[in-house]
Amino acid sequence: MSVDLSIEIGKLSLKNPVMLASGTVGYGNEISEFMDLSKIGAIVTKSVSLKPRKGNPPQRIVETPSGMLNAIGLANVGVEEFVKSKIPFLEKVNSTLICNIAASTIEEYVECTRILHSEECIKGFEINVSCPNVKEGGLVFGNDSSAVGRITEKVRAVTDKTVIIKLSPNTASITEFAKVAKQEGADAVSAINTMVGTSFDIYSRKPKIKNITGGLSGPAIKPVALAKVLEISRNVDIPIIGIGGIMNWKDAVEFTICGATGIQLGTVNFINPFAALEVIEGMERYLKEMKLGSIEELVGTYQL
Amino acid sequence: MNIYKAPVVSNQKIGKLTYLLKAYSPEIANNISPAQFCNIKVSESDFPLLRRPFSICDVDDKHIYFMFDIHGEGTRMLAAKNEGEKIDVLSPLGKGYALDDDYDTAVLIAGGIGAAPFPFVTNYLKGKKEILSFIGGRSEENIITYGFENYVIATDDGSSGFHGNVIELFKSRLNSFQKERIKVFGCGPNPMLRALKKLCIGENINAEISVECAMACGFGICQGCPVENTEEHEKYSLVCQDGPVFNVKDVII
């Protein structure tokens, strides 16, 4: 018996629900040394912004219990250079490409999307309204549902490709944000971005990362991410892409059961660059074992 | 670049805090250059979660060697690995020293556990270049001479060799070199590398340093290990991908 792993998000059909999360695979070049990228559902690029961003000074990362804090600061080459130097590689990768976009103003989100809309190899956009590590934009938007609504509406107006809004867990009610995103025409939401955290050296009494706070990722945040996915799933009728500490196929299945149509792998790519392929194989085996013909039959099948 | 499960052949204590781990892996041994590094997952669980970067210490036809000090839980777990246990190694990573340039004498300068890449460097250079090594440490117990040849020692507390830091020792010997015919290779803590960079640039000596930085992936995807470079101020270099070895003229540390 073969199982159907394909999913649909807006106009996008993905061959399976496993995506590589933004900021954890660069633009795909390095990870392509480990695996055939055509086998995975989609690659979500490192955030692209209108202008190049140098990113934060070191130290940018530190390991914490079952997780890591990062404050990269959206280091990226900027949209112009992205089109010039990264797109040619990405065109050759036989994988679905979703471009993550970050900005400090609503106009920048729109302009960046508009420029990239005309690139044929980009099949969709993930709008990062929730980066915790930049001073302007980022979380300011992620904490203001009316701003997220305006960004969604304006981005939607310049592209008919799939638009996904990446939500912050650092809010009182994620449901409110998912509702606004849906209302303004988003095709899906991804949840969650990293959680704000910090870590100090007890001898120097200094923060272990230069930015003082960073975004917590890894297995440590999985229960939070699952709860957020479940909350959205129970309250808003919109496809959800689950992200947060997924390390293996069992985690991916758990997110699917809690309502995630697709899932993204992040921190695990740093540790095991083959993880995406292992997750796809594991999900397939699980569906067979459970005698399910497709992944869609599993989405949101929680028994409360 | 690939992941290998390498069985531990031996794991010896060679200093007060220093271990030398030997593992079987012809694939890694035959595809790695001096001062490149490996990223090792020391446990199968989520603790520690991330891999830990280790300079390749030496190789023979079938084996790889890692030299490390116990600094935290990761290195403590690595030190506890027994013969036959497998280590999970991502390799080869980064760019190593350019050892084949036109020079006569290789000056190797190590501070503390910065000695780690030099046994491989020494073996590589043997018979090709003259080698002179300067080994520094806080105290005698921090001096690692394993795999070095033709070395002098400096300790901060004067408990062994020259009383002072290793860069001062090198500086005191500068007159005995033909400066344009040497190349310096440094590895050690950042303050040492900073002093070495200043000295070599001031004296117009060709020098490369291996820089240390916390990192997650080790191959460029996490962007976690930036280092300021002298050419493009708009952009950082990455220690894992652009380094860990840099010419002293190219980085600001």
CSV table of C-alpha atoms in Angstrom, one decimal, chain A residues 23-26 30-31 33-34 46 53-61 63 66-68 72 75 218-219 247 267 269-274, chain B residues 1-3 39 41 46-52 90 213-217 219-228 233-236 238 241:
chain,number,residue,atom,x,y,z
A,23,GLY,CA,17.3,30.6,9.0
A,24,THR,CA,18.3,27.0,9.4
A,25,VAL,CA,19.4,26.1,5.9
A,26,GLY,CA,20.7,29.3,4.5
A,30,GLU,CA,25.3,23.8,2.1
A,31,ILE,CA,22.5,21.3,3.0
A,33,GLU,CA,25.7,18.4,0.0
A,34,PHE,CA,23.8,16.1,2.3
A,46,LYS,CA,16.8,32.5,5.2
A,53,ARG,CA,21.7,43.2,6.9
A,54,LYS,CA,25.0,42.5,8.6
A,55,GLY,CA,23.4,40.8,11.5
A,56,ASN,CA,24.4,40.9,15.2
A,57,PRO,CA,28.0,40.8,16.5
A,58,PRO,CA,29.2,37.6,18.1
A,59,GLN,CA,28.5,35.8,20.3
A,60,ARG,CA,25.3,34.9,18.5
A,61,ILE,CA,24.5,31.5,19.8
A,63,GLU,CA,23.3,26.1,24.0
A,66,SER,CA,17.6,20.9,25.3
A,67,GLY,CA,17.8,23.9,23.2
A,68,MET,CA,19.7,26.9,21.9
A,72,ILE,CA,21.7,36.2,14.4
A,75,ALA,CA,21.9,38.6,8.5
A,218,GLY,CA,15.0,23.1,19.9
A,219,PRO,CA,13.3,20.4,21.9
A,247,MET,CA,13.8,16.4,16.1
A,267,THR,CA,17.5,23.4,14.9
A,269,ASN,CA,19.3,20.5,10.7
A,270,PHE,CA,22.4,21.8,12.6
A,271,ILE,CA,22.8,18.5,14.3
A,272,ASN,CA,21.6,16.1,11.8
A,273,PRO,CA,21.5,17.4,8.2
A,274,PHE,CA,19.8,14.2,7.1
B,1,MET,CA,31.3,16.5,4.1
B,2,ASN,CA,29.4,13.7,5.7
B,3,ILE,CA,28.5,12.1,9.0
B,39,ASN,CA,31.8,18.7,14.6
B,41,LYS,CA,27.9,14.8,18.7
B,46,ASP,CA,19.4,15.9,23.7
B,47,PHE,CA,22.2,16.6,26.2
B,48,PRO,CA,24.3,18.1,24.9
B,49,LEU,CA,22.0,19.0,22.1
B,50,LEU,CA,24.5,20.5,19.6
B,51,ARG,CA,27.7,19.1,18.2
B,52,ARG,CA,31.0,20.4,19.5
B,90,LEU,CA,30.6,15.5,10.9
B,213,CYS,CA,34.2,30.5,18.2
B,214,ALA,CA,31.0,28.9,19.5
B,215,MET,CA,29.1,27.4,16.7
B,216,ALA,CA,26.0,25.2,16.1
B,217,CYS,CA,26.2,23.6,12.7
B,219,PHE,CA,29.0,24.3,7.9
B,220,GLY,CA,27.5,27.7,7.3
B,221,ILE,CA,23.8,27.2,7.7
B,222,CYS,CA,23.2,28.6,11.2
B,223,GLN,CA,25.3,31.8,10.8
B,224,GLY,CA,26.2,31.6,14.4
B,225,CYS,CA,29.9,32.1,14.2
B,226,PRO,CA,30.6,35.5,12.7
B,227,VAL,CA,34.0,37.2,12.7
B,228,GLU,CA,34.7,40.7,11.6
B,233,HIS,CA,32.6,45.8,6.6
B,234,GLU,CA,29.0,45.2,5.4
B,235,LYS,CA,29.4,41.5,6.1
B,236,TYR,CA,30.9,39.2,8.7
B,238,LEU,CA,31.9,32.9,9.2
B,241,GLN,CA,33.1,28.2,6.5
